[in-house]
mmCIF file of C-alpha atoms in Angstrom:
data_model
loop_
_atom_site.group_PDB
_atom_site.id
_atom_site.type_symbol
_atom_site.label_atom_id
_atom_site.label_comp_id
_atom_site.label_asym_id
_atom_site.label_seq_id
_atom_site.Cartn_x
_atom_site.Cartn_y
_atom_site.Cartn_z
ATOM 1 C CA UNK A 84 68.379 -6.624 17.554
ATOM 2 C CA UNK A 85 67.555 -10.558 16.683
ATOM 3 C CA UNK A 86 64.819 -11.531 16.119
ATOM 4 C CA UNK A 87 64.199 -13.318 19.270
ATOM 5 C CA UNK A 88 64.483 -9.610 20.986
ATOM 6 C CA UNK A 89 61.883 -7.994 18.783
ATOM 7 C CA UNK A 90 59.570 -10.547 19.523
ATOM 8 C CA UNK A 91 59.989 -10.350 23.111
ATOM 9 C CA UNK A 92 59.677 -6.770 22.688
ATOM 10 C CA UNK A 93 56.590 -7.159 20.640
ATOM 11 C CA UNK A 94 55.188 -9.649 23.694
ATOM 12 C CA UNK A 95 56.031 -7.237 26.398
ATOM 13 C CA UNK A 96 54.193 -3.919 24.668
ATOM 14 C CA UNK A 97 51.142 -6.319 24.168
ATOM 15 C CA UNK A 98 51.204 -8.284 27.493
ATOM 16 C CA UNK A 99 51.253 -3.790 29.013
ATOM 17 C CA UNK A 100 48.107 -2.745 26.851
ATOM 18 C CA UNK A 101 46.127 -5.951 27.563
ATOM 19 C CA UNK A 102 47.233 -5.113 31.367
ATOM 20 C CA UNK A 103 46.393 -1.318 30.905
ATOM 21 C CA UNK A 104 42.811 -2.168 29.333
ATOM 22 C CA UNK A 105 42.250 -5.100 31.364
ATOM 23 C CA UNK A 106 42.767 -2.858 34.435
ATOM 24 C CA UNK A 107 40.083 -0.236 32.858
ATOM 25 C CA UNK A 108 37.440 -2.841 31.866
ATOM 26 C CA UNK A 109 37.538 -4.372 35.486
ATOM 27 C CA UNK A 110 37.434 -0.384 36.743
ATOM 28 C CA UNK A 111 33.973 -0.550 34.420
ATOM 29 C CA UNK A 112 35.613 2.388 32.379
ATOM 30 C CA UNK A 113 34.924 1.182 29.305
ATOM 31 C CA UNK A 114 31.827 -1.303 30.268
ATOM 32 C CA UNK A 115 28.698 0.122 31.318
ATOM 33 C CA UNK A 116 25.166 -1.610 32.084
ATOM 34 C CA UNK A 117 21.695 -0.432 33.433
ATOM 35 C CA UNK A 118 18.995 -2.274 33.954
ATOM 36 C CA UNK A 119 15.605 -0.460 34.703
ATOM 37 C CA UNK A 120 12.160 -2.422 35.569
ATOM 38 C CA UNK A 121 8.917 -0.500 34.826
ATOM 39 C CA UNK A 122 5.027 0.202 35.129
ATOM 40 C CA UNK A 123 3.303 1.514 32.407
ATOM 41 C CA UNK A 124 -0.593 2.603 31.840
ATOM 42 C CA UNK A 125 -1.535 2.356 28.054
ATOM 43 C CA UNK A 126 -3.988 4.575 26.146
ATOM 44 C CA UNK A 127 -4.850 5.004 22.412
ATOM 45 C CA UNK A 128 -6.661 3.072 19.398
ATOM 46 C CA UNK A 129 -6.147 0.840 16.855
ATOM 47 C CA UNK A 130 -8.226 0.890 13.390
ATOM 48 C CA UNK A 131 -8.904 -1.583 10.699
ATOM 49 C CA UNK A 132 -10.064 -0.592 7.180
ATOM 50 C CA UNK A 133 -11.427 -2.110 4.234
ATOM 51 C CA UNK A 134 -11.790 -0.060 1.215
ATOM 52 C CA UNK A 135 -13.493 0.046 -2.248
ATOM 53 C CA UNK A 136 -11.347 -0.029 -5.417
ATOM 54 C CA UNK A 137 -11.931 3.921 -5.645
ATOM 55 C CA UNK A 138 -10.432 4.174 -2.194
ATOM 56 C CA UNK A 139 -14.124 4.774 -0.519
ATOM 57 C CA UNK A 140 -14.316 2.993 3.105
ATOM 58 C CA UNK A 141 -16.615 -0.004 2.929
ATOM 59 C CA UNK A 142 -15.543 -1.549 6.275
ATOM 60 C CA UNK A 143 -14.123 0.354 9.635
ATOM 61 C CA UNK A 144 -12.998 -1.326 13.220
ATOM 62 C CA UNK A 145 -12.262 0.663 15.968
ATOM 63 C CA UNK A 146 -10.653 -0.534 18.894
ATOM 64 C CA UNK A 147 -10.418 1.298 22.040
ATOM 65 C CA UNK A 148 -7.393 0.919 24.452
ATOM 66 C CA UNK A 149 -8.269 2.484 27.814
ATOM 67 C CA UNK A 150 -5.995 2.588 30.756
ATOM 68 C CA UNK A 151 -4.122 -0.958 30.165
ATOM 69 C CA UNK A 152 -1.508 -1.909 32.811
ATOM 70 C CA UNK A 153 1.910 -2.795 31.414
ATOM 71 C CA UNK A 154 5.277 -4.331 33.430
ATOM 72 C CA UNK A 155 8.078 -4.467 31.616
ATOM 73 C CA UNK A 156 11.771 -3.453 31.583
ATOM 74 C CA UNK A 157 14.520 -1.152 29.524
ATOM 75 C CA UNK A 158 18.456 -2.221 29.728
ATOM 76 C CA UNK A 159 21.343 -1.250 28.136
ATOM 77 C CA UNK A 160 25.059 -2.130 27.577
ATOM 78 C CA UNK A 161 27.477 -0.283 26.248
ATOM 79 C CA UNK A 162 31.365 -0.320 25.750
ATOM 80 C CA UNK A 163 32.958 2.919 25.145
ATOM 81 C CA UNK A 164 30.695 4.708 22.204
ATOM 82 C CA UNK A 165 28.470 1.479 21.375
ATOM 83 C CA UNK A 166 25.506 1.367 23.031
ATOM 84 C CA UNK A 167 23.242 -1.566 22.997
ATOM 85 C CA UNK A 168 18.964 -0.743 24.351
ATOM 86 C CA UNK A 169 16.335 -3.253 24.578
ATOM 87 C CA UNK A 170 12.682 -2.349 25.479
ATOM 88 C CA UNK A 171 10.191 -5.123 26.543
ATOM 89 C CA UNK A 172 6.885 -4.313 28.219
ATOM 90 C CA UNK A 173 3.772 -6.346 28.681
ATOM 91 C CA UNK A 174 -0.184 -5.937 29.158
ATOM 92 C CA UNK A 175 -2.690 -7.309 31.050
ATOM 93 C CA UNK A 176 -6.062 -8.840 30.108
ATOM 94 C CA UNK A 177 -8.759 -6.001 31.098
ATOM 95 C CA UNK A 178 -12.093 -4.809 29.803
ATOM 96 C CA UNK A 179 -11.038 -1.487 27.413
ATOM 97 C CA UNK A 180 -13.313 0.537 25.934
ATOM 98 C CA UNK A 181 -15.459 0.057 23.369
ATOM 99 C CA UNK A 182 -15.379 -2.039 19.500
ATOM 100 C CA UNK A 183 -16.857 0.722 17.419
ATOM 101 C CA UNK A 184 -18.150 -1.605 13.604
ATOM 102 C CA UNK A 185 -19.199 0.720 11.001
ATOM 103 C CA UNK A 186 -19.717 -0.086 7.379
ATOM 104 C CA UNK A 187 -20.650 1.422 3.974
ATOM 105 C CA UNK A 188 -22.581 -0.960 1.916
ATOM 106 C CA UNK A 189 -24.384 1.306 -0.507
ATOM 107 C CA UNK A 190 -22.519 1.375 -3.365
ATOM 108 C CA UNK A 191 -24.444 4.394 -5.327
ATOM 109 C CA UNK A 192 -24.018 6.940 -1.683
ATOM 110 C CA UNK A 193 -20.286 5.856 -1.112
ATOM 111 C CA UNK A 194 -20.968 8.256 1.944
ATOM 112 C CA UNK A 195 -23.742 7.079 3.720
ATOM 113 C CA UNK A 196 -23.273 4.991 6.307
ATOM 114 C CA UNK A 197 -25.767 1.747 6.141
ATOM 115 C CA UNK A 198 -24.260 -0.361 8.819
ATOM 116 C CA UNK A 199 -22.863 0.481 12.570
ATOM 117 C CA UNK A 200 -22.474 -1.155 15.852
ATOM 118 C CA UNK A 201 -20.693 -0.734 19.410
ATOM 119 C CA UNK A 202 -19.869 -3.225 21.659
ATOM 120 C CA UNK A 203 -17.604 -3.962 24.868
ATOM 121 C CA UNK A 204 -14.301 -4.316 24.401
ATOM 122 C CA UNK A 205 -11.406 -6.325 26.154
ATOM 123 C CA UNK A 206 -7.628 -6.437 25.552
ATOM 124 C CA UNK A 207 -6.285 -10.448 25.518
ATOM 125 C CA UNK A 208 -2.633 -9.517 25.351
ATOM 126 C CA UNK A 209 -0.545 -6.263 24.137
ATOM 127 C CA UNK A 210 3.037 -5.736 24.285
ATOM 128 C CA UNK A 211 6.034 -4.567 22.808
ATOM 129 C CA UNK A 212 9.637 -5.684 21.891
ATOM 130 C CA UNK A 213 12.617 -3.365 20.576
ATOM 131 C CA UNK A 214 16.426 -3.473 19.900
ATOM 132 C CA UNK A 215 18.528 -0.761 19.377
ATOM 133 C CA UNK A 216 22.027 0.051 18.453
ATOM 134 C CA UNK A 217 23.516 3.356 18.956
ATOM 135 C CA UNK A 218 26.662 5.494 19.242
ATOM 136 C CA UNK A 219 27.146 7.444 22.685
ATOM 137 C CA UNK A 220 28.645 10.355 21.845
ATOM 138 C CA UNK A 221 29.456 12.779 24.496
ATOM 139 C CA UNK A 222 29.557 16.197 23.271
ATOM 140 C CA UNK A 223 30.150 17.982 26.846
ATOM 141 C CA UNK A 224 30.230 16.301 30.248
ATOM 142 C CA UNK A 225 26.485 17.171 30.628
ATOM 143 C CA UNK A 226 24.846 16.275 26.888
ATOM 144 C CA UNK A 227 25.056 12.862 25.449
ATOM 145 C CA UNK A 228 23.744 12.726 21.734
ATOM 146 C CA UNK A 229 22.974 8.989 20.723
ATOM 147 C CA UNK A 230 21.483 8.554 17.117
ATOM 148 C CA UNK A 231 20.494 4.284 16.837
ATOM 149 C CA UNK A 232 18.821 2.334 14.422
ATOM 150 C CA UNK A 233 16.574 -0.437 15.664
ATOM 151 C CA UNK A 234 13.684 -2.559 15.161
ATOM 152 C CA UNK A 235 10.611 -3.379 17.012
ATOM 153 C CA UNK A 236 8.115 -5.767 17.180
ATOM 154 C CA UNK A 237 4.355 -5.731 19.015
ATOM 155 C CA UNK A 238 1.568 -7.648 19.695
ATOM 156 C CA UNK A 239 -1.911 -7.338 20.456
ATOM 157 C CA UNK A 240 -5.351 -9.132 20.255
ATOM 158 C CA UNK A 241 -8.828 -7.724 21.227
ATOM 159 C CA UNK A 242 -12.364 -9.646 21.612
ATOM 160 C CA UNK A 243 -15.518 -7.529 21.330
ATOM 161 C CA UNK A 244 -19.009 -8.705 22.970
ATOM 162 C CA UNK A 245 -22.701 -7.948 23.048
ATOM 163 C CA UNK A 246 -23.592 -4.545 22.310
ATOM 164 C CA UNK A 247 -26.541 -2.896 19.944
ATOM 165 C CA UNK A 248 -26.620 -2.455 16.062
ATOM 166 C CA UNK A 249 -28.167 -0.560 13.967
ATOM 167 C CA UNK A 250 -28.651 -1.311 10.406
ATOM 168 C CA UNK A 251 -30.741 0.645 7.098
ATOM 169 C CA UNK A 252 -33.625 -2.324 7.182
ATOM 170 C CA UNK A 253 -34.141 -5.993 7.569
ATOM 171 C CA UNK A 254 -32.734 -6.852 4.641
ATOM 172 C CA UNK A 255 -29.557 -5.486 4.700
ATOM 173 C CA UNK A 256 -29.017 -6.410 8.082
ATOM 174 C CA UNK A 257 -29.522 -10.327 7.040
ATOM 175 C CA UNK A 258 -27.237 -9.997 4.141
ATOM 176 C CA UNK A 259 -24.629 -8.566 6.753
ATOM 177 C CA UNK A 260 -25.011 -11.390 9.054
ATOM 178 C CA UNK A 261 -25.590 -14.205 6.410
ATOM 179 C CA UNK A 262 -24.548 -13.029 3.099
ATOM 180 C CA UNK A 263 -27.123 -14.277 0.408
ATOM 181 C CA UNK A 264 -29.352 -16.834 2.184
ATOM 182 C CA UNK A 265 -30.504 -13.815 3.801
ATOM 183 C CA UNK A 266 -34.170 -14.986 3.025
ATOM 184 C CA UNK A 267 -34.585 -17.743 5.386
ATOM 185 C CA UNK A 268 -32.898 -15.998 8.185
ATOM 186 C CA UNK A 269 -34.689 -13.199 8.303
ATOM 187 C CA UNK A 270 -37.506 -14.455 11.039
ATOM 188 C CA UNK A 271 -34.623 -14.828 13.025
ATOM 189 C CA UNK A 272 -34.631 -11.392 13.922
ATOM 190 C CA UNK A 273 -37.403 -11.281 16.258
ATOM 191 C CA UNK A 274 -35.622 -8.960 18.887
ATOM 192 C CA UNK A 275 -34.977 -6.049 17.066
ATOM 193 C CA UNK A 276 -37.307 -2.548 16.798
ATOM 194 C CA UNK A 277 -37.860 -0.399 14.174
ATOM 195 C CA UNK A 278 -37.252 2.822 13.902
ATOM 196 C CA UNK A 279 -39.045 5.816 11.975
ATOM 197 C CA UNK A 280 -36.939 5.664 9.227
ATOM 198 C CA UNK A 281 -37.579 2.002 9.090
ATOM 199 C CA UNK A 282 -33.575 0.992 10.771
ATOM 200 C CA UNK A 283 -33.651 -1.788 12.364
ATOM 201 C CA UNK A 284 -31.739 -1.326 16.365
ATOM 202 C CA UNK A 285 -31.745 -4.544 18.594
ATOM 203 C CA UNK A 286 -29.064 -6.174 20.998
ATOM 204 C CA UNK A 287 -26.183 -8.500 20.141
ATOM 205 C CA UNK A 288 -25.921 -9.191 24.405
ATOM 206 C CA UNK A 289 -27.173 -12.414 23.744
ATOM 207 C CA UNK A 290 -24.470 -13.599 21.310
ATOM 208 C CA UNK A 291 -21.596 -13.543 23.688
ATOM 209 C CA UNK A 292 -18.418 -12.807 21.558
ATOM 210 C CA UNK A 293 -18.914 -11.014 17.923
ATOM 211 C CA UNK A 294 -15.535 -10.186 16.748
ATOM 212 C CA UNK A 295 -11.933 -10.412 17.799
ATOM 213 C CA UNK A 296 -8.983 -9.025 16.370
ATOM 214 C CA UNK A 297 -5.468 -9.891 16.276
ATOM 215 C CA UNK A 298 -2.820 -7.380 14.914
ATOM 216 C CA UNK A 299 1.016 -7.598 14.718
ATOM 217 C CA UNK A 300 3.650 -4.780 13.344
ATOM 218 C CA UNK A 301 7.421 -4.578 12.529
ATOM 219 C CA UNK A 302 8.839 -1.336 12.654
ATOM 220 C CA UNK A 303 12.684 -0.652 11.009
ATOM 221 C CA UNK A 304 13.859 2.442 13.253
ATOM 222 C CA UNK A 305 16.563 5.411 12.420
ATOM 223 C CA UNK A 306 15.951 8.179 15.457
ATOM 224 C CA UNK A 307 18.138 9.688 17.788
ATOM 225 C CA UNK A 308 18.399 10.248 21.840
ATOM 226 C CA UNK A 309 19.299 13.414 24.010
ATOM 227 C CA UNK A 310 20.636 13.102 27.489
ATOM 228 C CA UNK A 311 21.166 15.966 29.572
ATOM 229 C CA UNK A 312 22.839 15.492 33.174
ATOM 230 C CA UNK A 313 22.680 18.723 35.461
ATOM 231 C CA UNK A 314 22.963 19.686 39.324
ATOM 232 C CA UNK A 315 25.171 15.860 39.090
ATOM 233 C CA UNK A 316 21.729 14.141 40.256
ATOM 234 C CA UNK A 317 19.094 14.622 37.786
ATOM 235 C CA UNK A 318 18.977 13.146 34.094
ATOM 236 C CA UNK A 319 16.555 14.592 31.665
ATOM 237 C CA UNK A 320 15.558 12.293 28.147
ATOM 238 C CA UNK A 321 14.341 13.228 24.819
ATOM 239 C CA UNK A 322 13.492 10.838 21.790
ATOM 240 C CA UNK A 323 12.749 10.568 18.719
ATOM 241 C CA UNK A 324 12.400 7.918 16.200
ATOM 242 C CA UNK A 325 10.898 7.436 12.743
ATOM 243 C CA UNK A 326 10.230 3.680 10.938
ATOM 244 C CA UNK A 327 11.608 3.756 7.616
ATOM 245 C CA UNK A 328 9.296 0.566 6.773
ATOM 246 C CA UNK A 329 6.762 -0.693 8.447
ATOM 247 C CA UNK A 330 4.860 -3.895 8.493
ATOM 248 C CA UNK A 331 0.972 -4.627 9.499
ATOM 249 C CA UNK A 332 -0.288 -8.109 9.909
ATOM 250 C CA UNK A 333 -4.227 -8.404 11.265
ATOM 251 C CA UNK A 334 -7.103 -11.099 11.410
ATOM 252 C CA UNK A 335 -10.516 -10.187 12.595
ATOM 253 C CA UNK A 336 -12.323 -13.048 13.360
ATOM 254 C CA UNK A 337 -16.853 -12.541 12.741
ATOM 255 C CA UNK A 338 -17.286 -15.517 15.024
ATOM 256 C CA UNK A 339 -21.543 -14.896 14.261
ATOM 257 C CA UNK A 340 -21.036 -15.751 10.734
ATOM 258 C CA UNK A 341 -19.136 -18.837 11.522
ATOM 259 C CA UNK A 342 -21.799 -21.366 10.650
ATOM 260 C CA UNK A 343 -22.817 -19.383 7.800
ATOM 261 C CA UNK A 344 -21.564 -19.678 3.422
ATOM 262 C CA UNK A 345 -20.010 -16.010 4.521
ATOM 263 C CA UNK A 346 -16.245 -15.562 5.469
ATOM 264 C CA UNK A 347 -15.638 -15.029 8.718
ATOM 265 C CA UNK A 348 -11.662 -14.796 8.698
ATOM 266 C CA UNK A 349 -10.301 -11.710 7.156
ATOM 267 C CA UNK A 350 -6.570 -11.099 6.899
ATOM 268 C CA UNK A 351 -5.240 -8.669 6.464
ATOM 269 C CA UNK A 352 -1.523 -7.423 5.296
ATOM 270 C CA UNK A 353 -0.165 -3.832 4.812
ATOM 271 C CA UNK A 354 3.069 -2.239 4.126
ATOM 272 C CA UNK A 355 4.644 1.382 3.692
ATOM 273 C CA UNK A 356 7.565 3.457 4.227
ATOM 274 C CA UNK A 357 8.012 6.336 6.557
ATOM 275 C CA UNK A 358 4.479 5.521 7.904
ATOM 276 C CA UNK A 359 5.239 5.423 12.302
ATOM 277 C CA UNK A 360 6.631 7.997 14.293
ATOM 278 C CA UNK A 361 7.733 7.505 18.098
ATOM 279 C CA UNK A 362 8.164 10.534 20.520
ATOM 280 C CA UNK A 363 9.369 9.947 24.272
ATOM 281 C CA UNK A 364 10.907 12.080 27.216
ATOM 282 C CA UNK A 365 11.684 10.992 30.854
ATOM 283 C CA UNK A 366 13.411 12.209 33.829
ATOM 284 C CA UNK A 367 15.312 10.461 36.066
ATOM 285 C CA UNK A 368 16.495 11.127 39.824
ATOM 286 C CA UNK A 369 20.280 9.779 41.378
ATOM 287 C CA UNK A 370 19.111 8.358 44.829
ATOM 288 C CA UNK A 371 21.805 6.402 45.502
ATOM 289 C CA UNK A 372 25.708 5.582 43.900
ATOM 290 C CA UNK A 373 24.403 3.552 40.690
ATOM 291 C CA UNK A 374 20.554 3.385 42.169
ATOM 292 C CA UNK A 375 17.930 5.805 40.624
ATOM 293 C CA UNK A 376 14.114 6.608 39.395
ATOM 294 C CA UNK A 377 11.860 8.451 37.288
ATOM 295 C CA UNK A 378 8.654 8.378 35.007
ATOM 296 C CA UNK A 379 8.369 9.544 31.276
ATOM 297 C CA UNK A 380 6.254 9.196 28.282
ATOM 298 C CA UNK A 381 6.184 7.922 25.085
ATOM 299 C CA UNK A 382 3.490 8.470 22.499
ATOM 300 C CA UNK A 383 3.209 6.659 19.361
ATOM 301 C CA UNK A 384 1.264 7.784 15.798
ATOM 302 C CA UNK A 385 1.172 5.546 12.509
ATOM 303 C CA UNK A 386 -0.303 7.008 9.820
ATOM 304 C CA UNK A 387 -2.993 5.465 7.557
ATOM 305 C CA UNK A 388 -0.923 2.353 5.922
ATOM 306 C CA UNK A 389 -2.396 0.622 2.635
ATOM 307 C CA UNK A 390 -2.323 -3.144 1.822
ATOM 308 C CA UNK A 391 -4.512 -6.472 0.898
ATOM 309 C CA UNK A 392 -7.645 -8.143 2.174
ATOM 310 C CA UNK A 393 -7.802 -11.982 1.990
ATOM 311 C CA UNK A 394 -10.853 -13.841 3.485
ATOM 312 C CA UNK A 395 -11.468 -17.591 4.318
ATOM 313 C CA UNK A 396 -14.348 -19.271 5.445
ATOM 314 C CA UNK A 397 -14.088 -20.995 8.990
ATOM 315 C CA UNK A 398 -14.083 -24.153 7.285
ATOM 316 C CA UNK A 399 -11.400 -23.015 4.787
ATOM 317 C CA UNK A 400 -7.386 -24.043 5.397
ATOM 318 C CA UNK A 401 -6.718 -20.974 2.709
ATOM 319 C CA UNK A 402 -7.109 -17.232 2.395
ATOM 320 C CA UNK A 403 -8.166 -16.242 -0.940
ATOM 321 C CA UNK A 404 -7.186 -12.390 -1.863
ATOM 322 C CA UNK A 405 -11.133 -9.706 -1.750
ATOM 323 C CA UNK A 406 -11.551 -7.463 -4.575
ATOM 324 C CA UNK A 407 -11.295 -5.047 -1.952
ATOM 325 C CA UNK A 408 -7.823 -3.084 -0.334
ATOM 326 C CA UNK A 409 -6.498 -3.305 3.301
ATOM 327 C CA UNK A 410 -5.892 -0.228 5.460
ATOM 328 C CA UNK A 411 -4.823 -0.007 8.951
ATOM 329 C CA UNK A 412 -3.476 3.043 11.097
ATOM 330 C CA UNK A 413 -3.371 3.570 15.453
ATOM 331 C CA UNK A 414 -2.430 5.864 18.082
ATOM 332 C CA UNK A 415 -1.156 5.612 21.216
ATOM 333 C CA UNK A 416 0.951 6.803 24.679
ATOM 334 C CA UNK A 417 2.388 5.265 27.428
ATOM 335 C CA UNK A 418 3.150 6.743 31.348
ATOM 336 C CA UNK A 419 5.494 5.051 32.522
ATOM 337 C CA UNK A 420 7.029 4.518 35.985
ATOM 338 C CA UNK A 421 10.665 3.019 36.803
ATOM 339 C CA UNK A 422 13.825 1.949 39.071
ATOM 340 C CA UNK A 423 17.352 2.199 37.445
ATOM 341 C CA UNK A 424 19.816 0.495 38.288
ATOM 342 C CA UNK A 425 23.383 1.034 36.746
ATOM 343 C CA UNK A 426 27.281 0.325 37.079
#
């Protein structure tokens, strides 16, 4: 054969499998997409630590989320085994809860709590991002097994206002609010009672704002996703992920001891392997050809993850690293509502 006949020959067998796999891309056999909008309601906590150099808790922030509406949407694309998920969902600003301030200040009774406070809290923004890649593999016509890896990112800020304190005695409660010039602020406590063990309770209501709280994290994800089709309309889900390395960024902001020698800027910055775990299930309904919906849930734990402190003044344009250590952990699980649409 010459060799203009084996390259003709070559041509033709080409020109018949991009035909043949043309023919099943446009048939959507090997291209699939869903797209699937969603409501969620939010509840859980996030807590901030800082800790002594023996590990003891000198500082604690708890932050309450409480029933926190979320829109948002999952899609995915896949061709043949790869699969491609994204996850975006976003809150709304709404009263949540309580800002729970406790601190340890006595250094000889590690244990003792000197310090606490509650006040109202409200969520500013919350929300989550996430990309996956995975392999769809189809082990019977009914179970699809899909490990991915993945990262994710989220988002949230808090602000806390008014409330009631309680602290061991006047002096302590100065130094908290104005570090050592404590002595000529103390007749600036006129609204606060005394208690018999000579605490000192009053009301911050007429401070407006006292802290707020900003906290971002980076999760690295390996996990893997069960699918299970039966009765050729319903679609149950089961996940679960783990972070292999996490990342914790936070500021709280002490906007009372703004105008004070104290810091009122503390960030924040905490890493640590193996440290977030994600669990989720959902079941979905066929309505319609490509056209279906369901709800599901997804809960989310980190564990207690270590790291620095670093403080500024408000006047400062620098963080300078505390003596002190960093901690930060949360909880919390979503129901979520959706419409899924795929082809």
């Amino acid at each position: 054969m010459s060799i203009f006949g084996r390259k003709f020959k070559i041509f033709l067998v080409s020109l018949m499998m991009a035909v043949c796999l043309g023919g099943r891309a446009v048939a959507f056999e090997l291209f699939q997409f869903s797209v699937a909008p969603k409501y969620a309601l939010q509840n859980g906590q996030m807590n901030e630590y800082v800790l002594y150099t023996n590990g003891n808790k000198l500082s604690e922030l708890n932050w309450e989320i409480q029933n926190i509406s979320l829109l948002g949407f999952n899609a995915t694309m896949g061709w043949e085994m790869l699969l491609i998920e994204a996850n975006c969902i976003w809150g709304f600003p709404k009263d949540s809860g309580q800002m729970l301030d406790s601190d340890w200040q006595n250094t000889s009774n590690y244990g003792m709590k000197t310090n606490y406070s509650e006040s109202s809290n409200a969520v500013d923004y919350l929300g989550d991002l996430e990309l996956r890649l995975g392999l769809n593999i189809k082990t019977w016509d009914f179970l699809h097994i899909i490990p991915y890896g993945g990262i994710s990112y989220s988002r949230s800020k808090f602000t806390a206002s008014g409330g009631t304190y309680w602290y061991g005695d006047a002096e302590s409660q100065a130094v908290y609010w104005y570090g050592n010039e404590y002595t000529s602020h103390l007749s600036e406590f006129s609204n606060v009672s005394y208690n018999s063990d000579d605490a000192i309770t009053g009301s911050l209501d007429s401070y407006g704002d006292v802290i707020s709280y900003e906290r971002e994290t980076f999760n690295y994800v390996l996990g893997v996703k069960a699918k299970y089709n039966f009765f050729t309309r319903f679609t149950v889900t089961a996940d679960i992920g783990v972070a292999v390395f996490t990342q914790i960024n936070s500021v709280d902001h002490h906007i009372l001891k703004d105008n004070t020698s104290s810091p009122s800027y503390y960030f924040d910055k905490m890493q640590g392997f193996f440290k977030s775990f994600n669990f989720g299930a959902e079941f979905d309904v066929k309505i319609w050809q490509g056209l279906s919906a369901g709800a599901g849930g997804n809960f989310v734990f980190v564990n207690q993850i270590l790291g620095k402190d670093y403080s500024k003044k408000s006047t400062d344009s620098k963080y300078t690293l505390e003596l002190e250590s960093a901690a930060a952990d949360c909880f919390y699980y979503n129901i979520e509502f959706f419409v899924r649409y795929s082809f």
